Amino acid sequence: MRRDVKVCVVGKVVRLNSQKVLVLNRILFEYCNLVKWYLTFGSTSKNFLHETGYEKAKRLFNLKTGLIQTARDKAVEILKSFKKTGKRNRVQKIERISIRFDSRTYSFSKTINVLTPYWLSLSLNGKSRTSLPIMFGEKQKLKIDKAFNGDWKFATVEIMKKNSAWYAHFTLTKTIEFNEHPETIIAIDRGEKNLAVAVAILKDSPNKPLKGQFWRGSEIKRTKGLYGHIRRNLGEKKLPKKIKDMRNKEQRKNNQQLHITVNQIIEYAKQFPNSVIVMETLTGIRNIFKASKKLNKRFHSLPFRKLQTIIEYKASLEGMEVRYLTRRQTKNTSKQCHRCGYVTQIKCKRELKCPNCGLKYNRDLNACVNIAHRIMSSVGWGNCDTPELSNEANPQRIS
Ligand SMILES: [Zn+2]
């Protein structure tokens, strides 16, 4: 199965003279107005907007036709996201509009220039083109060079203004082939105590889970506690700007930590042949947390969604597919004994003690094994029948 993956690389526009700044500001202003104008139609149909608006937009706005089309697409995306989030971020979204260039309106080349080898040439209006030197950080440079080597393809570039500096966001794409016949299932359980726990199960021996790995997420929890404390102090002194800065800083730290965690998860998965990663749906996990108000609050504060996005992204780069259990399949993953299938309500700290077959197992690892067993049939391994009270069951082991 093939799937397109995207990656975004950000560079800073440097050496802007006043004339270029003037041009960029004017184009951004015009482009924002055009997006807002398209929004007034209140339609998410690109065809409709094209038929009713395109000719008029060409007369009303002094922009390249390529830009008129991306402005229309942007309006559609914004409107769709309003519908999803219930117009929550309306003002914010419109204020942060960036100018999108596609292959018709930009070219990007690598030169032997001393300042920076990367030059972006934009076609803004009329026949003139504007060249902008772009600087990248070390990691970003590696990514962008992969596109020049042909590993990735250049898609669009967004020009964005932030605190009077200008940035270019390049979207690169690549088609990745996923293996349709996985030989290993990597089950990942996410929770409050351990941010993530992974267990590998091989096709030949689905009942013998391999050594798992734990990520406690202590750094993220520590950052959370620390910044929460600082924020409360600042809040009392009424310093909203400082609070916002803090939140950004906290987010940056957390993102960094999440990336480190996910890199380790992917390394774990890469030890095994042809892995597919399996997780529960987030709504499924949420149900578990609903039980207690306090836990529910904690659930919302842990970055599970973000963790999931990064896992999906990094896994796809390795050609690993990520699958999810349905909400129904998620039921009782943490309460059911993976060996005999017995569902126990007895909570014994971090351990699951099965009163039926006597199994003693780490609770999170047990949940992982259940997650893996439940996805087996849909990855073509056949059903994993829960053994009827197996011979291994030994009542003496119940303590
Ligand atoms: Zn059991």
XYZ file of N, CA and C in Angstrom, residues 10-163:
462
model
N 11.316 24.702 7.818
C 11.208 26.152 7.952
C 12.568 26.827 7.819
N 12.611 27.868 7.020
C 13.825 28.671 6.878
C 13.504 30.133 7.092
N 14.516 30.905 7.403
C 14.289 32.329 7.633
C 14.707 33.111 6.398
N 13.892 34.090 6.041
C 14.245 34.952 4.922
C 15.227 35.997 5.451
N 16.396 36.088 4.824
C 17.413 37.025 5.342
C 17.729 38.122 4.319
N 18.499 39.104 4.777
C 18.928 40.212 3.928
C 17.773 40.874 3.171
N 16.729 41.199 3.903
C 15.610 41.863 3.243
C 15.855 43.362 3.222
N 15.889 43.952 2.047
C 15.989 45.417 2.014
C 14.593 46.021 2.101
N 14.553 47.332 2.299
C 13.258 47.971 2.555
C 12.299 47.795 1.379
N 12.855 47.727 0.189
C 11.977 47.599 -0.982
C 11.285 46.226 -0.999
N 12.063 45.180 -0.692
C 11.479 43.830 -0.661
C 10.438 43.718 0.452
N 10.756 44.316 1.593
C 9.812 44.277 2.712
C 8.493 44.939 2.312
N 8.626 46.052 1.619
C 7.450 46.780 1.163
C 6.585 45.898 0.252
N 7.259 45.252 -0.699
C 6.543 44.385 -1.636
C 5.862 43.244 -0.884
N 6.600 42.582 0.007
C 6.031 41.449 0.751
C 4.832 41.893 1.583
N 4.983 43.023 2.268
C 3.879 43.518 3.087
C 2.641 43.807 2.251
N 2.868 44.393 1.086
C 1.734 44.718 0.231
C 1.032 43.443 -0.242
N 1.840 42.459 -0.660
C 1.260 41.206 -1.146
C 0.504 40.492 -0.019
N 1.095 40.480 1.172
C 0.438 39.819 2.300
C -0.910 40.480 2.595
N -0.912 41.805 2.571
C -2.138 42.561 2.826
C -3.206 42.199 1.796
N -2.812 42.233 0.543
C -3.728 41.935 -0.557
C -4.245 40.485 -0.458
N -3.315 39.587 -0.160
C -3.642 38.157 -0.082
C -4.623 37.876 1.056
N -4.371 38.506 2.220
C -5.277 38.348 3.372
C -6.673 38.831 3.016
N -6.730 39.985 2.350
C -8.029 40.516 1.967
C -8.748 39.580 1.011
N -7.970 38.970 0.133
C -8.565 38.047 -0.828
C -9.122 36.807 -0.115
N -8.346 36.278 0.831
C -8.835 35.108 1.578
C -10.125 35.481 2.319
N -10.114 36.640 2.977
C -11.313 37.086 3.708
C -12.490 37.258 2.752
N -12.194 37.770 1.563
C -13.230 37.966 0.560
C -13.836 36.626 0.166
N -12.990 35.638 -0.055
C -13.492 34.299 -0.388
C -14.301 33.713 0.768
N -13.885 34.035 2.003
C -14.608 33.519 3.173
C -16.042 34.037 3.222
N -16.261 35.257 2.698
C -17.608 35.831 2.770
C -18.621 35.004 1.970
N -18.123 34.189 1.012
C -19.045 33.344 0.257
C -19.600 32.218 1.133
N -18.883 31.920 2.206
C -19.335 30.882 3.137
C -19.452 29.506 2.510
N -18.653 29.253 1.468
C -18.750 27.958 0.800
C -17.444 27.181 0.914
N -17.572 25.850 1.061
C -16.361 25.026 1.104
C -16.183 24.269 -0.217
N -16.937 24.688 -1.235
C -16.791 24.042 -2.540
C -15.844 24.860 -3.412
N -14.692 24.257 -3.739
C -13.716 24.965 -4.558
C -14.300 25.298 -5.933
N -15.089 24.366 -6.467
C -15.702 24.606 -7.778
C -16.617 25.811 -7.767
N -17.457 25.859 -6.750
C -18.402 26.967 -6.634
C -17.643 28.293 -6.530
N -16.630 28.310 -5.676
C -15.860 29.544 -5.476
C -15.158 29.958 -6.762
N -14.676 28.964 -7.487
C -13.986 29.268 -8.735
C -14.961 29.870 -9.745
N -16.108 29.235 -9.875
C -17.068 29.695 -10.877
C -17.627 31.068 -10.559
N -17.918 31.310 -9.291
C -18.546 32.586 -8.956
C -17.533 33.683 -8.636
N -16.348 33.294 -8.178
C -15.449 34.325 -7.679
C -14.209 34.624 -8.496
N -13.728 33.651 -9.237
C -12.396 33.776 -9.837
C -12.228 35.010 -10.731
N -13.139 35.186 -11.688
C -13.000 36.315 -12.626
C -13.055 37.651 -11.887
N -13.949 37.706 -10.901
C -14.108 38.930 -10.123
C -12.847 39.204 -9.304
N -12.304 38.128 -8.719
C -11.104 38.272 -7.901
C -9.944 38.804 -8.737
N -9.884 38.354 -9.979
C -8.803 38.821 -10.864
C -8.883 40.334 -11.079
N -10.107 40.852 -11.129
C -10.271 42.295 -11.334
C -10.029 43.069 -10.042
N -10.493 42.487 -8.933
C -10.440 43.224 -7.662
C -9.073 43.201 -6.990
N -8.308 42.130 -7.210
C -7.046 41.988 -6.484
C -5.873 41.922 -7.443
N -4.836 42.671 -7.111
C -3.668 42.714 -7.973
C -2.690 41.608 -7.584
N -3.076 40.375 -7.923
C -2.237 39.217 -7.565
C -2.154 38.256 -8.746
N -1.093 37.479 -8.764
C -0.932 36.446 -9.784
C -2.080 35.446 -9.694
N -2.496 34.901 -10.839
C -3.623 33.972 -10.802
C -3.316 32.749 -9.914
N -2.051 32.357 -9.900
C -1.666 31.223 -9.043
C -1.966 31.514 -7.586
N -1.745 32.752 -7.167
C -2.009 33.132 -5.781
C -3.511 33.215 -5.509
N -4.262 33.644 -6.534
C -5.719 33.725 -6.353
C -6.264 32.328 -6.063
N -5.693 31.336 -6.743
C -6.176 29.967 -6.512
C -5.780 29.421 -5.146
N -4.551 29.717 -4.704
C -4.187 29.194 -3.378
C -4.952 29.930 -2.283
N -5.291 31.212 -2.521
C -6.088 31.959 -1.535
C -7.467 31.319 -1.396
N -8.011 30.892 -2.529
C -9.308 30.213 -2.499
C -9.207 28.909 -1.698
N -8.170 28.129 -1.959
C -7.985 26.868 -1.220
C -7.850 27.122 0.278
N -7.139 28.188 0.598
C -6.933 28.537 1.995
C -8.262 28.886 2.676
N -9.079 29.665 1.972
C -10.380 30.034 2.528
C -11.195 28.780 2.823
N -11.143 27.825 1.898
C -11.885 26.572 2.086
C -11.358 25.835 3.323
N -10.028 25.751 3.445
C -9.430 25.067 4.606
C -9.828 25.752 5.921
N -9.781 27.073 5.922
C -10.121 27.813 7.138
C -11.576 27.567 7.525
N -12.445 27.642 6.525
C -13.869 27.438 6.799
C -14.125 26.028 7.341
N -13.449 25.053 6.741
C -13.613 23.675 7.205
C -13.137 23.528 8.650
N -12.016 24.188 8.970
C -11.503 24.054 10.340
C -12.404 24.786 11.335
N -13.065 25.862 10.891
C -14.043 26.532 11.768
C -15.154 25.563 12.106
N -15.595 24.830 11.078
C -16.706 23.908 11.292
C -16.321 22.834 12.290
N -15.057 22.437 12.221
C -14.563 21.391 13.119
C -14.426 21.910 14.554
N -13.822 23.081 14.702
C -13.505 23.559 16.049
C -14.589 24.475 16.600
N -15.682 24.634 15.837
C -16.752 25.487 16.328
C -16.323 26.942 16.413
N -15.621 27.406 15.401
C -15.237 28.818 15.251
C -14.421 29.357 16.403
N -13.804 28.474 17.142
C -13.074 28.926 18.314
C -11.916 29.864 17.972
N -11.121 29.441 16.988
C -9.904 30.204 16.728
C -10.053 31.161 15.548
N -11.261 31.611 15.334
C -11.546 32.381 14.140
C -10.591 33.553 13.926
N -10.514 34.440 14.891
C -9.711 35.650 14.738
C -8.236 35.281 14.548
N -7.781 34.384 15.435
C -6.390 33.939 15.390
C -6.010 33.418 14.010
N -6.858 32.553 13.475
C -6.583 31.927 12.185
C -6.428 32.959 11.095
N -7.351 33.920 11.054
C -7.317 34.905 9.970
C -6.115 35.816 10.118
N -5.761 36.084 11.357
C -4.629 36.965 11.534
C -3.299 36.331 11.151
N -3.268 35.005 11.188
C -2.003 34.333 10.889
C -1.939 33.794 9.474
N -2.695 34.365 8.569
C -2.680 33.870 7.196
C -1.287 34.040 6.598
N -0.840 33.005 5.915
C 0.441 33.095 5.219
C 0.160 32.976 3.720
N 1.105 33.433 2.918
C 0.891 33.389 1.469
C 1.396 32.059 0.932
N 0.530 31.341 0.254
C 0.939 30.033 -0.263
C 1.308 30.125 -1.746
N 2.501 29.641 -2.037
C 2.951 29.583 -3.428
C 3.005 28.121 -3.856
N 2.554 27.852 -5.086
C 2.713 26.483 -5.576
C 3.706 26.496 -6.738
N 3.853 25.354 -7.375
C 4.926 25.230 -8.384
C 4.847 26.294 -9.483
N 3.653 26.853 -9.687
C 3.541 27.870 -10.745
C 4.099 29.210 -10.308
N 4.119 29.450 -8.996
C 4.480 30.799 -8.546
C 5.786 30.864 -7.759
N 6.484 29.737 -7.635
C 7.798 29.849 -7.000
C 8.801 28.889 -7.618
N 10.058 29.242 -7.507
C 11.105 28.281 -7.832
C 12.164 28.396 -6.750
N 12.817 27.301 -6.485
C 13.766 27.267 -5.385
C 15.038 26.610 -5.887
N 16.168 27.269 -5.656
C 17.393 26.672 -6.191
C 18.549 26.754 -5.213
N 19.497 25.876 -5.433
C 20.696 25.850 -4.620
C 21.833 26.407 -5.474
N 22.501 27.435 -4.944
C 23.529 28.120 -5.710
C 24.870 28.000 -4.988
N 25.877 28.710 -5.492
C 27.166 28.691 -4.785
C 27.387 30.015 -4.061
N 26.300 30.750 -3.858
C 26.377 32.026 -3.148
C 26.986 31.853 -1.748
N 27.801 32.832 -1.326
C 28.474 32.693 -0.028
C 27.559 32.948 1.157
N 26.650 33.887 0.996
C 25.739 34.218 2.095
C 24.921 32.992 2.481
N 24.213 32.451 1.522
C 23.477 31.197 1.696
C 23.254 30.595 0.322
N 23.361 29.285 0.202
C 23.160 28.696 -1.126
C 21.691 28.638 -1.556
N 20.775 28.871 -0.607
C 19.358 28.652 -0.911
C 18.648 29.943 -1.299
N 18.138 29.964 -2.499
C 17.442 31.154 -2.989
C 16.051 30.802 -3.484
N 15.110 31.574 -2.966
C 13.702 31.371 -3.322
C 13.276 32.502 -4.244
N 12.730 32.134 -5.381
C 12.292 33.150 -6.331
C 10.770 33.110 -6.444
N 10.138 34.245 -6.126
C 8.682 34.293 -6.090
C 8.134 35.149 -7.216
N 7.027 34.682 -7.760
C 6.369 35.493 -8.767
C 5.125 36.079 -8.100
N 5.172 37.377 -7.831
C 4.148 38.010 -6.997
C 3.046 38.670 -7.815
N 3.423 39.572 -8.657
C 2.446 40.143 -9.577
C 3.161 40.619 -10.831
N 2.418 40.811 -11.875
C 3.028 41.215 -13.140
C 4.050 40.192 -13.586
N 5.116 40.657 -14.208
C 6.092 39.702 -14.746
C 7.331 39.614 -13.868
N 7.404 40.511 -12.863
C 8.629 40.548 -12.068
C 8.694 39.376 -11.094
N 9.900 38.994 -10.763
C 10.111 37.965 -9.756
C 10.955 38.553 -8.645
N 10.733 38.093 -7.440
C 11.503 38.592 -6.303
C 12.322 37.441 -5.735
N 13.628 37.663 -5.606
C 14.497 36.611 -5.079
C 14.779 36.838 -3.609
N 14.625 35.783 -2.822
C 14.857 35.908 -1.385
C 15.872 34.857 -0.922
N 16.954 35.285 -0.262
C 17.886 34.313 0.306
C 17.281 33.684 1.562
N 17.428 32.371 1.686
C 16.840 31.653 2.829
C 17.941 30.971 3.637
N 17.859 31.106 4.957
C 18.818 30.426 5.851
C 18.094 29.322 6.619
N 18.778 28.192 6.751
C 18.197 27.080 7.504
C 19.070 26.708 8.691
N 18.461 26.164 9.719
C 19.225 25.576 10.814
C 19.816 24.257 10.331
N 20.707 23.669 11.126
C 21.422 22.469 10.673
C 20.492 21.305 10.306
N 19.518 21.023 11.202
C 18.621 19.888 10.955
C 17.736 20.139 9.736
N 17.280 21.384 9.635
C 16.398 21.741 8.531
C 17.150 21.642 7.201
N 18.424 22.003 7.253
C 19.256 21.967 6.056
C 19.353 20.532 5.527
N 19.543 19.576 6.452
C 19.634 18.172 6.042
C 18.372 17.745 5.298
N 17.227 18.204 5.836
C 15.955 17.819 5.221
C 15.803 18.439 3.829
N 16.134 19.727 3.744
C 15.927 20.416 2.468
C 16.879 19.860 1.409
N 18.077 19.462 1.820
C 19.021 18.887 0.858
C 18.518 17.554 0.307
N 17.735 16.847 1.140
C 17.153 15.597 0.657
C 16.205 15.859 -0.511
N 15.569 17.028 -0.493
C 14.678 17.365 -1.595
C 15.500 17.716 -2.840
N 16.635 18.371 -2.633
C 17.481 18.679 -3.782
C 18.099 17.402 -4.357
N 18.275 16.384 -3.502
C 18.807 15.108 -3.979
C 17.744 14.241 -4.642
N 16.504 14.693 -4.568
C 15.430 13.931 -5.196
C 14.755 12.918 -4.295
N 15.203 12.831 -3.027
C 14.570 11.922 -2.078
C 13.141 12.360 -1.770
N 12.989 13.659 -1.672
C 11.680 14.253 -1.409
C 11.336 15.178 -2.562
N 10.028 15.483 -2.685
C 9.602 16.423 -3.719
C 9.139 17.727 -3.079
N 9.461 18.845 -3.724
C 8.963 20.131 -3.243
C 7.489 20.250 -3.590
N 6.673 20.608 -2.619
C 5.256 20.842 -2.913
C 5.002 22.351 -2.873
N 4.489 22.844 -1.764
C 4.201 24.271 -1.709
C 5.166 24.968 -0.754
N 5.185 26.289 -0.817
C 5.929 27.059 0.177
C 5.018 28.175 0.685
N 5.031 28.364 2.008
C 4.205 29.405 2.610
C 5.125 30.499 3.141
N 4.815 31.731 2.803
C 5.597 32.844 3.322
C 4.823 33.459 4.478
N 5.482 33.530 5.620
C 4.805 33.910 6.855
C 5.547 35.029 7.545
N 4.784 35.944 8.147
C 5.414 37.042 8.863
C 5.202 36.823 10.349
N 6.291 36.933 11.111
C 6.157 36.760 12.556
C 7.071 37.762 13.247
N 6.505 38.600 14.052
C 7.253 39.666 14.735
C 8.185 40.410 13.783
